[in-house]
mmCIF file of C-alpha atoms and ligand atoms in Angstrom:
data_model
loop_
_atom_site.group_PDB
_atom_site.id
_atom_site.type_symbol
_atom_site.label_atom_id
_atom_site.label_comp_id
_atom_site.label_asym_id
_atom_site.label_seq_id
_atom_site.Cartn_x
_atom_site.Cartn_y
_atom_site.Cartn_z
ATOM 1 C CA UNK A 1 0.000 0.000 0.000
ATOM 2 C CA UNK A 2 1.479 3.549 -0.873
ATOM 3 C CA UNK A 3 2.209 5.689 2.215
ATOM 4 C CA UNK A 4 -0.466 8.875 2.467
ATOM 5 C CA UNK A 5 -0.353 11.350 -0.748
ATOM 6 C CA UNK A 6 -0.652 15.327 0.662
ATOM 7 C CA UNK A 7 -1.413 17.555 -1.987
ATOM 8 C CA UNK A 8 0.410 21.438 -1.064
ATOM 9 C CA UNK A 9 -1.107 24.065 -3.179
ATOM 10 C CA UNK A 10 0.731 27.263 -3.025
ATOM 11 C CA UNK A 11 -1.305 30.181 -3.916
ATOM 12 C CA UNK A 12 0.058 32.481 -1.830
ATOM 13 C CA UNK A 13 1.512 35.088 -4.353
ATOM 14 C CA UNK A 14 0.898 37.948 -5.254
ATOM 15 C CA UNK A 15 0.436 37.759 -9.665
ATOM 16 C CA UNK A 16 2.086 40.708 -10.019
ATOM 17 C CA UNK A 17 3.051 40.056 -13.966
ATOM 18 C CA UNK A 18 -0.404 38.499 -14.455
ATOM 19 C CA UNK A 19 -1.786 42.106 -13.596
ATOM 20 C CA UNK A 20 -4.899 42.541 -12.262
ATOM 21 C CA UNK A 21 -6.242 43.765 -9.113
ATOM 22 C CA UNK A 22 -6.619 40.306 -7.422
ATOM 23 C CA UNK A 23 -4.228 37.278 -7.114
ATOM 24 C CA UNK A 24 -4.568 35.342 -9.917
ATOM 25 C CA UNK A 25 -5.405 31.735 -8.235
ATOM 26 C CA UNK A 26 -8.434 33.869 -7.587
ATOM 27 C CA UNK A 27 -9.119 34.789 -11.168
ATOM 28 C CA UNK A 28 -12.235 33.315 -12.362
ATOM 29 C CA UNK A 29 -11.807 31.063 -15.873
ATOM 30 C CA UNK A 30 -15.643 29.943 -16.751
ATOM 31 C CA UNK A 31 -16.863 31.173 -13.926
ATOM 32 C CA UNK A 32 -14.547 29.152 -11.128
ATOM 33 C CA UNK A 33 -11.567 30.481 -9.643
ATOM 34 C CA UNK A 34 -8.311 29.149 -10.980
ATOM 35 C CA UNK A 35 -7.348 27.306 -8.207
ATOM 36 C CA UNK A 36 -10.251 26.114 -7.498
ATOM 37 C CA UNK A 37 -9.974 23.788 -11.156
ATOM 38 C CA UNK A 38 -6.735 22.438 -9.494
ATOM 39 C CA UNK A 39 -8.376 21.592 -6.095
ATOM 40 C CA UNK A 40 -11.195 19.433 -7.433
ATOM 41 C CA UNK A 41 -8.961 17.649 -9.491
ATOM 42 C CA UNK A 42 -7.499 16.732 -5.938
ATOM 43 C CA UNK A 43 -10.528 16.298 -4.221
ATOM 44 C CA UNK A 44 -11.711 13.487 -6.551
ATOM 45 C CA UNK A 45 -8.618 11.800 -7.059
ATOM 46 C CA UNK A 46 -8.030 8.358 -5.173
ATOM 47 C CA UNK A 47 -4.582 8.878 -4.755
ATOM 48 C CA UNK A 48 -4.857 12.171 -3.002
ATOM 49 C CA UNK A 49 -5.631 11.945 1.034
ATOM 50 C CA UNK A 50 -5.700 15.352 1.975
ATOM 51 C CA UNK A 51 -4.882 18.634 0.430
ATOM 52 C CA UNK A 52 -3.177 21.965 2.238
ATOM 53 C CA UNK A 53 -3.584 25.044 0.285
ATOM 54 C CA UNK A 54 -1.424 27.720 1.028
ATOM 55 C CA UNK A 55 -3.034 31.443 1.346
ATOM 56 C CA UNK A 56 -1.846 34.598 1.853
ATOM 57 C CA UNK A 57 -3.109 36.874 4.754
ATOM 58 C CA UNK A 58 -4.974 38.987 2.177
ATOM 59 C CA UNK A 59 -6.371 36.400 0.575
ATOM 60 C CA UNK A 60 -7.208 33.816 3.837
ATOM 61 C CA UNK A 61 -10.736 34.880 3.977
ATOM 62 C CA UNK A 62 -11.584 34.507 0.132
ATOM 63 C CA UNK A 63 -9.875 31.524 0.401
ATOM 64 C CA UNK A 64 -11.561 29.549 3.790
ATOM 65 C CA UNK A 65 -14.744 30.718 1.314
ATOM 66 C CA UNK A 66 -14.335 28.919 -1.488
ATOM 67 C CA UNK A 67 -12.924 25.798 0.149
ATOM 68 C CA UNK A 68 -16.699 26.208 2.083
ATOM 69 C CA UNK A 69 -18.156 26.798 -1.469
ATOM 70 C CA UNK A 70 -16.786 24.050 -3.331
ATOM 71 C CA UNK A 71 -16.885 21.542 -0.627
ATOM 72 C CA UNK A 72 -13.647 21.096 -0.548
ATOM 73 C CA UNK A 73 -13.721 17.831 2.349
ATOM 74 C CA UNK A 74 -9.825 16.893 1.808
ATOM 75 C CA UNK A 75 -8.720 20.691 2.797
ATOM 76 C CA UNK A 76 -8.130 19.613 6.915
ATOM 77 C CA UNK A 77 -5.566 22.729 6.984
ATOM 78 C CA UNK A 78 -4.629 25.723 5.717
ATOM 79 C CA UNK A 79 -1.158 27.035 5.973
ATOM 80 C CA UNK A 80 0.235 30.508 5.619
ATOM 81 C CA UNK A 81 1.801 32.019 2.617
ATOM 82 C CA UNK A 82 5.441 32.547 2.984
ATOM 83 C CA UNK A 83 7.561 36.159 1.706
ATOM 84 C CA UNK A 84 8.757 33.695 -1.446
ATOM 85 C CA UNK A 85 7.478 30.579 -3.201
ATOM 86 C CA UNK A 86 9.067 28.018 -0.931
ATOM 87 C CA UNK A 87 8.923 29.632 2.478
ATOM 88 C CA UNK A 88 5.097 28.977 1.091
ATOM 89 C CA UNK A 89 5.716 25.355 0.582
ATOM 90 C CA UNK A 90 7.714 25.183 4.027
ATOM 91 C CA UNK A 91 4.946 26.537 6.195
ATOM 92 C CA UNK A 92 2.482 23.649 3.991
ATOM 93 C CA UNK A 93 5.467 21.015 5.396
ATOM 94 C CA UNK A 94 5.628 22.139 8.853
ATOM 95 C CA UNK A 95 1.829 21.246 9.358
ATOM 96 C CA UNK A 96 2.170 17.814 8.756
ATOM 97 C CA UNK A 97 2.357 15.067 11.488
ATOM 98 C CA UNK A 98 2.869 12.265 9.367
ATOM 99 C CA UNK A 99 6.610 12.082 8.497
ATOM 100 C CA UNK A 100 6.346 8.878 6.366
ATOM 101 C CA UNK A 101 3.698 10.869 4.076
ATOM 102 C CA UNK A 102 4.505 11.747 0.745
ATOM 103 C CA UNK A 103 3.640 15.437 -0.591
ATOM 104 C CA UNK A 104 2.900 16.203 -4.075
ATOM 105 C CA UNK A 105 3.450 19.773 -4.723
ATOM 106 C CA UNK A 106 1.524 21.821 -7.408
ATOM 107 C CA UNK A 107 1.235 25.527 -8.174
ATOM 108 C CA UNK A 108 -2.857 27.213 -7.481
ATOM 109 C CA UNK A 109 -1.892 28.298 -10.963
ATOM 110 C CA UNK A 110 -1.902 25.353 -13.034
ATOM 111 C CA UNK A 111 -5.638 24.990 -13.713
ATOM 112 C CA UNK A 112 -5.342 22.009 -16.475
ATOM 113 C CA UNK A 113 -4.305 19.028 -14.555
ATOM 114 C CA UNK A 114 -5.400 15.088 -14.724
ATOM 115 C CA UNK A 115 -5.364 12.228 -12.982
ATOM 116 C CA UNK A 116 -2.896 10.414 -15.329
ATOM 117 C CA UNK A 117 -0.327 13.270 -14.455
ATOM 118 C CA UNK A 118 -0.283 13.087 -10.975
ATOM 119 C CA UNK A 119 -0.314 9.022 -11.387
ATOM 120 C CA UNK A 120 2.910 9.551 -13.653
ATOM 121 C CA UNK A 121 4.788 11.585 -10.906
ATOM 122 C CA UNK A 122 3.813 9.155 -7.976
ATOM 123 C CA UNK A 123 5.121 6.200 -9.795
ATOM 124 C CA UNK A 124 8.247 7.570 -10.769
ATOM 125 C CA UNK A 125 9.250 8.111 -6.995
ATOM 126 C CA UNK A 126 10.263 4.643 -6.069
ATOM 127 C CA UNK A 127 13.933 5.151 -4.924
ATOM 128 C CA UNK A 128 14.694 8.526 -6.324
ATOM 129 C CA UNK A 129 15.112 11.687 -4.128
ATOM 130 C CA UNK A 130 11.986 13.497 -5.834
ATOM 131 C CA UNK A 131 10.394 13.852 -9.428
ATOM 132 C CA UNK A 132 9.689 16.848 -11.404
ATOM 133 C CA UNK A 133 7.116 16.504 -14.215
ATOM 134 C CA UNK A 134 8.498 18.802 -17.508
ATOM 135 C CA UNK A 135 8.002 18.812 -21.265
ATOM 136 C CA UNK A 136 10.459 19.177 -23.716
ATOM 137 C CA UNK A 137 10.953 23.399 -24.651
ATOM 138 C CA UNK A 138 9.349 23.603 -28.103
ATOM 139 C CA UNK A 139 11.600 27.377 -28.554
ATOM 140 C CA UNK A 140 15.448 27.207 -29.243
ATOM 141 C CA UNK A 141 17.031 28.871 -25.769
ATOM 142 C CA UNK A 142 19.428 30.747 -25.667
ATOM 143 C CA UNK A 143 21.703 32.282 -22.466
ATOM 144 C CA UNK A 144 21.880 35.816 -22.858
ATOM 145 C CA UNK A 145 23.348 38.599 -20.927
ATOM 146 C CA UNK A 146 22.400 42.436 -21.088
ATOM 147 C CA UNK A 147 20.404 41.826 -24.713
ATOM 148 C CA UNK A 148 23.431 39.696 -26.376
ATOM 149 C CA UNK A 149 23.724 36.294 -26.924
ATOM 150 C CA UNK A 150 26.417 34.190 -24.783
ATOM 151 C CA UNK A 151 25.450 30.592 -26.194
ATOM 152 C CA UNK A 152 22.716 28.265 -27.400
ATOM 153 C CA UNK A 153 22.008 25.637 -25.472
ATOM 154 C CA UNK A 154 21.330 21.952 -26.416
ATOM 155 C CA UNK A 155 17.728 21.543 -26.431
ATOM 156 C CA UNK A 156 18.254 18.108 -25.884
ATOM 157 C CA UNK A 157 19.493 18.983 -22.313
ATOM 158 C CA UNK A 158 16.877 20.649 -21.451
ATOM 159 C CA UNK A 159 13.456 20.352 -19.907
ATOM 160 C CA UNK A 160 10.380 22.932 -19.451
ATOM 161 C CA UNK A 161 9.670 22.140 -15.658
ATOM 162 C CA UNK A 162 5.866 22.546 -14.144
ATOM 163 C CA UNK A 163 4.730 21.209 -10.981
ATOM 164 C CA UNK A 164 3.211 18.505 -9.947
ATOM 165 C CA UNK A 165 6.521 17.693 -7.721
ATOM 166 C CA UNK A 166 6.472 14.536 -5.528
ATOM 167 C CA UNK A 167 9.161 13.950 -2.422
ATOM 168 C CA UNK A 168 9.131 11.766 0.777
ATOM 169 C CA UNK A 169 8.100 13.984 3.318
ATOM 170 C CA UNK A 170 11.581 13.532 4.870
ATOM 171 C CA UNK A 171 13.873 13.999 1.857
ATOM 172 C CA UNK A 172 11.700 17.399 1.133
ATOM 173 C CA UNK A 173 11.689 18.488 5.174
ATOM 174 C CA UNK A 174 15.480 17.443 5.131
ATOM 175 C CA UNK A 175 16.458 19.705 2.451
ATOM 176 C CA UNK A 176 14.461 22.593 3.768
ATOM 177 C CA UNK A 177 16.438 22.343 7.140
ATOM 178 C CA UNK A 178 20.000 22.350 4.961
ATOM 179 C CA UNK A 179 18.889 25.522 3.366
ATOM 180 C CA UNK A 180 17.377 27.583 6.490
ATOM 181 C CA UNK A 181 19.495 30.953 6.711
ATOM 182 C CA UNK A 182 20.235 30.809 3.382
ATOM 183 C CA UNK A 183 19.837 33.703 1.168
ATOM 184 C CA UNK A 184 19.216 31.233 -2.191
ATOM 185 C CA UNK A 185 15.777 32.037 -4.370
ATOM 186 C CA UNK A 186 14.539 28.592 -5.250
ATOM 187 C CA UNK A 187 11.640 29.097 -8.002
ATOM 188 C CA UNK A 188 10.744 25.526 -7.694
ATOM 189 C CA UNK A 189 11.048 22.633 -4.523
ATOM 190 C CA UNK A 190 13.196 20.304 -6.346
ATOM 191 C CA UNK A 191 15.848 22.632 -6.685
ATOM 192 C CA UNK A 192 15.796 23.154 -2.710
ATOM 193 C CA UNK A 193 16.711 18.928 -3.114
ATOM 194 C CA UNK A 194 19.103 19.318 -5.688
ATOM 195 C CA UNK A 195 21.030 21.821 -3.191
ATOM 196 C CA UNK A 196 21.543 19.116 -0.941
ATOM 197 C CA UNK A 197 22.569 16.347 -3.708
ATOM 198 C CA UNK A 198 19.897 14.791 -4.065
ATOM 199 C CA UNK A 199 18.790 12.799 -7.246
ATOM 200 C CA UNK A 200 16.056 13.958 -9.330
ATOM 201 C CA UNK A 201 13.707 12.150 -12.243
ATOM 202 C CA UNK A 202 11.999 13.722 -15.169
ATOM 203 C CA UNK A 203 7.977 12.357 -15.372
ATOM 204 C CA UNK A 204 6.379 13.397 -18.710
ATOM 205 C CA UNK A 205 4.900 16.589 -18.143
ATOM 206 C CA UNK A 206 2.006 17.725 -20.539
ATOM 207 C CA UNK A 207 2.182 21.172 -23.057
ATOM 208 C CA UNK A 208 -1.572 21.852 -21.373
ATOM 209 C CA UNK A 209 -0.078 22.184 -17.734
ATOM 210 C CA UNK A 210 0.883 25.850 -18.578
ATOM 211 C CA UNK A 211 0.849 27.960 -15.495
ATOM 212 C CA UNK A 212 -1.133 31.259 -15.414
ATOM 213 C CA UNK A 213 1.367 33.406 -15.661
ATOM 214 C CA UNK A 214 0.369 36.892 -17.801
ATOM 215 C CA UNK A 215 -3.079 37.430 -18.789
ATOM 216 C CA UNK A 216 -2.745 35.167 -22.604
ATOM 217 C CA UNK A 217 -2.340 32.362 -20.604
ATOM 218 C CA UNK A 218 -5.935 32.503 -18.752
ATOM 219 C CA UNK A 219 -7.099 32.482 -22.729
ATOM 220 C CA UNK A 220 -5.285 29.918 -23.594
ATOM 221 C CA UNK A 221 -6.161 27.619 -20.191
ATOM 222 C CA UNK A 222 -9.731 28.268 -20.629
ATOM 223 C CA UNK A 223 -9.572 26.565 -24.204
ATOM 224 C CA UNK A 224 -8.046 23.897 -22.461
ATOM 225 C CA UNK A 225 -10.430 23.587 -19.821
ATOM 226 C CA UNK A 226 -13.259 23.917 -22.019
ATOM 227 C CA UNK A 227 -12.230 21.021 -24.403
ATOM 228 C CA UNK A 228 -12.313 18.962 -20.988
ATOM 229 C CA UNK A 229 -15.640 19.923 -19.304
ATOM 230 C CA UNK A 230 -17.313 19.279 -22.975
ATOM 231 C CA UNK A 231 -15.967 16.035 -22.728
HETATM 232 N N1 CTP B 1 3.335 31.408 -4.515
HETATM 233 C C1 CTP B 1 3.174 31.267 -3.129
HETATM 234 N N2 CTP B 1 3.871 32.091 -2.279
HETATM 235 C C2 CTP B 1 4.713 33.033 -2.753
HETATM 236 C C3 CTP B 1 4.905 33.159 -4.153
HETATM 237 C C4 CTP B 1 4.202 32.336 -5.006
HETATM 238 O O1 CTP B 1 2.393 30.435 -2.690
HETATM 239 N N3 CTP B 1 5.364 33.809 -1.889
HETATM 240 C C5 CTP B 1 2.552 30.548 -5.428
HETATM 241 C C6 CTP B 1 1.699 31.338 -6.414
HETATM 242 O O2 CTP B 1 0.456 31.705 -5.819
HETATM 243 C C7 CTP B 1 1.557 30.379 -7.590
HETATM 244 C C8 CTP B 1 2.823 29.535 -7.505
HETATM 245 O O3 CTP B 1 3.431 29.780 -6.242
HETATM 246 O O4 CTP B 1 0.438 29.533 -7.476
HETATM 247 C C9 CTP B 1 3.777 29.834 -8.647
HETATM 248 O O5 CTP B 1 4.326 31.139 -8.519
HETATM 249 P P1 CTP B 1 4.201 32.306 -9.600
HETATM 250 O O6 CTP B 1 3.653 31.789 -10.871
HETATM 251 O O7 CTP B 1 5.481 33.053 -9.604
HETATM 252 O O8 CTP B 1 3.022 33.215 -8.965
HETATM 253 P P2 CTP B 1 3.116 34.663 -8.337
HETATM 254 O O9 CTP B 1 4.341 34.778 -7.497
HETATM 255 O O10 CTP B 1 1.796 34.928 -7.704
HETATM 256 O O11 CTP B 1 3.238 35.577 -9.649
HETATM 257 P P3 CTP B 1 4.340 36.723 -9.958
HETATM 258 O O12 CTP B 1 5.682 36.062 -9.822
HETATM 259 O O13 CTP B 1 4.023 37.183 -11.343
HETATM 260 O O14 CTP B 1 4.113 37.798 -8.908
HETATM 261 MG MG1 MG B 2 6.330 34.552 -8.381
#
């Protein structure tokens, strides 16, 4: 039997290049906030036990409302939100009792998600330090400094990572403790890991996981989320 599966939802930000006057995990795509498309997808799946969002103090109330709204039953705590992205995802980590749990982390603003993705990341686990989920970058990339070009690099080395995330609860809490004091800006968890050595796997990510990030991408998820709800 597979040890408990904790969903952490950071939506703590603030969507400052989305633009608008509210966060954008609150931005409403057919009429339902965008996290909230990412929360049911926990709610109903089997392999999901419980599920701790992570909310800033502006955004607490609006968000103990819609977990009320949308009957959220798997939502037993709320932690929250952190200065940066992974002080987020630490405060999540320090409410959990269960240190043989295993925590799948995924961003409030990745409103297209499935079952078979999170069942892709679980399975890869098995006795790897954590697993990242990432596509292939369909754009030739290029390191640049000040406007001029320094290199192209191999697209064949590299991967466009999304969340969902998995870890042991221990590996994830372990590298978080190796990292405390440190001034380091990790923009996603596995790289907290990776500071510490730790050995990472690539699941197969999907192009329709795109996070919210500026306002073309709430047109393009609600295409997405469309095709599925017409399903
Ligand atoms: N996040 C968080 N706590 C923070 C920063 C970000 O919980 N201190 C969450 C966001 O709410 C989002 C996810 O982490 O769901 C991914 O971050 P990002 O896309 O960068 O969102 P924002 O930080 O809100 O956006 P921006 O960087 O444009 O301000
Ligand atoms: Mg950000």
């Amino acid at each position: 039997m597979r040890a408990d599966v904790i969903a952490i939802v950071p939506a703590a930000g603030s969507g400052e290049r989305f633009g608008h006057d509210i966060n954008k995990a609150f931005f409403e795509i057919l009429g339902k906030p965008v996290l909230i498309w990412a929360l049911e997808i926990f709610q109903r799946s089997s392999l999901i036990s419980e599920i701790i969002p992570v909310f800033s103090t502006v955004d607490m109330e609006r968000g103990l409302e819609m977990i009320e709204k949308y009957s959220l039953s798997k939502v037993k705590k709320i932690a929250p939100g952190g200065e940066e992205r992974q002080f987020s995802v630490l405060n999540a980590l320090n409410l959990i009792d269960n240190s043989s749990s295993i925590v799948l982390i995924h961003d409030a603003a990745r409103p297209v998600i499935d079952e078979a993705l999170i069942k892709r990341c679980l399975d890869m686990l098995g006795k790897n330090d954590g697993v990242v989920c990432g596509v292939p970058p369909k754009d030739t990339i290029k390191e640049t400094e000040g406007g001029i070009v320094k290199r192209t690099l191999n697209r064949k080395y590299i991967t466009s990572v999304q969340t969902p995330q998995v870890f042991r609860f221990k590996t994830l809490s372990n590298a978080f403790s190796k990292i405390k004091g440190e001034k380091i800006e990790f923009t996603d968890d596995a790289a907290v890991v990776e500071h510490s050595g730790g050995s990472i796997v690539v699941a197969e990510g999907s192009y329709r996981n795109i996070k919210i990030t500026t306002p073309d991408d709430a047109i393009i998820a609600e295409s997405f989320i469309k095709e599925l709800e017409d399903k």
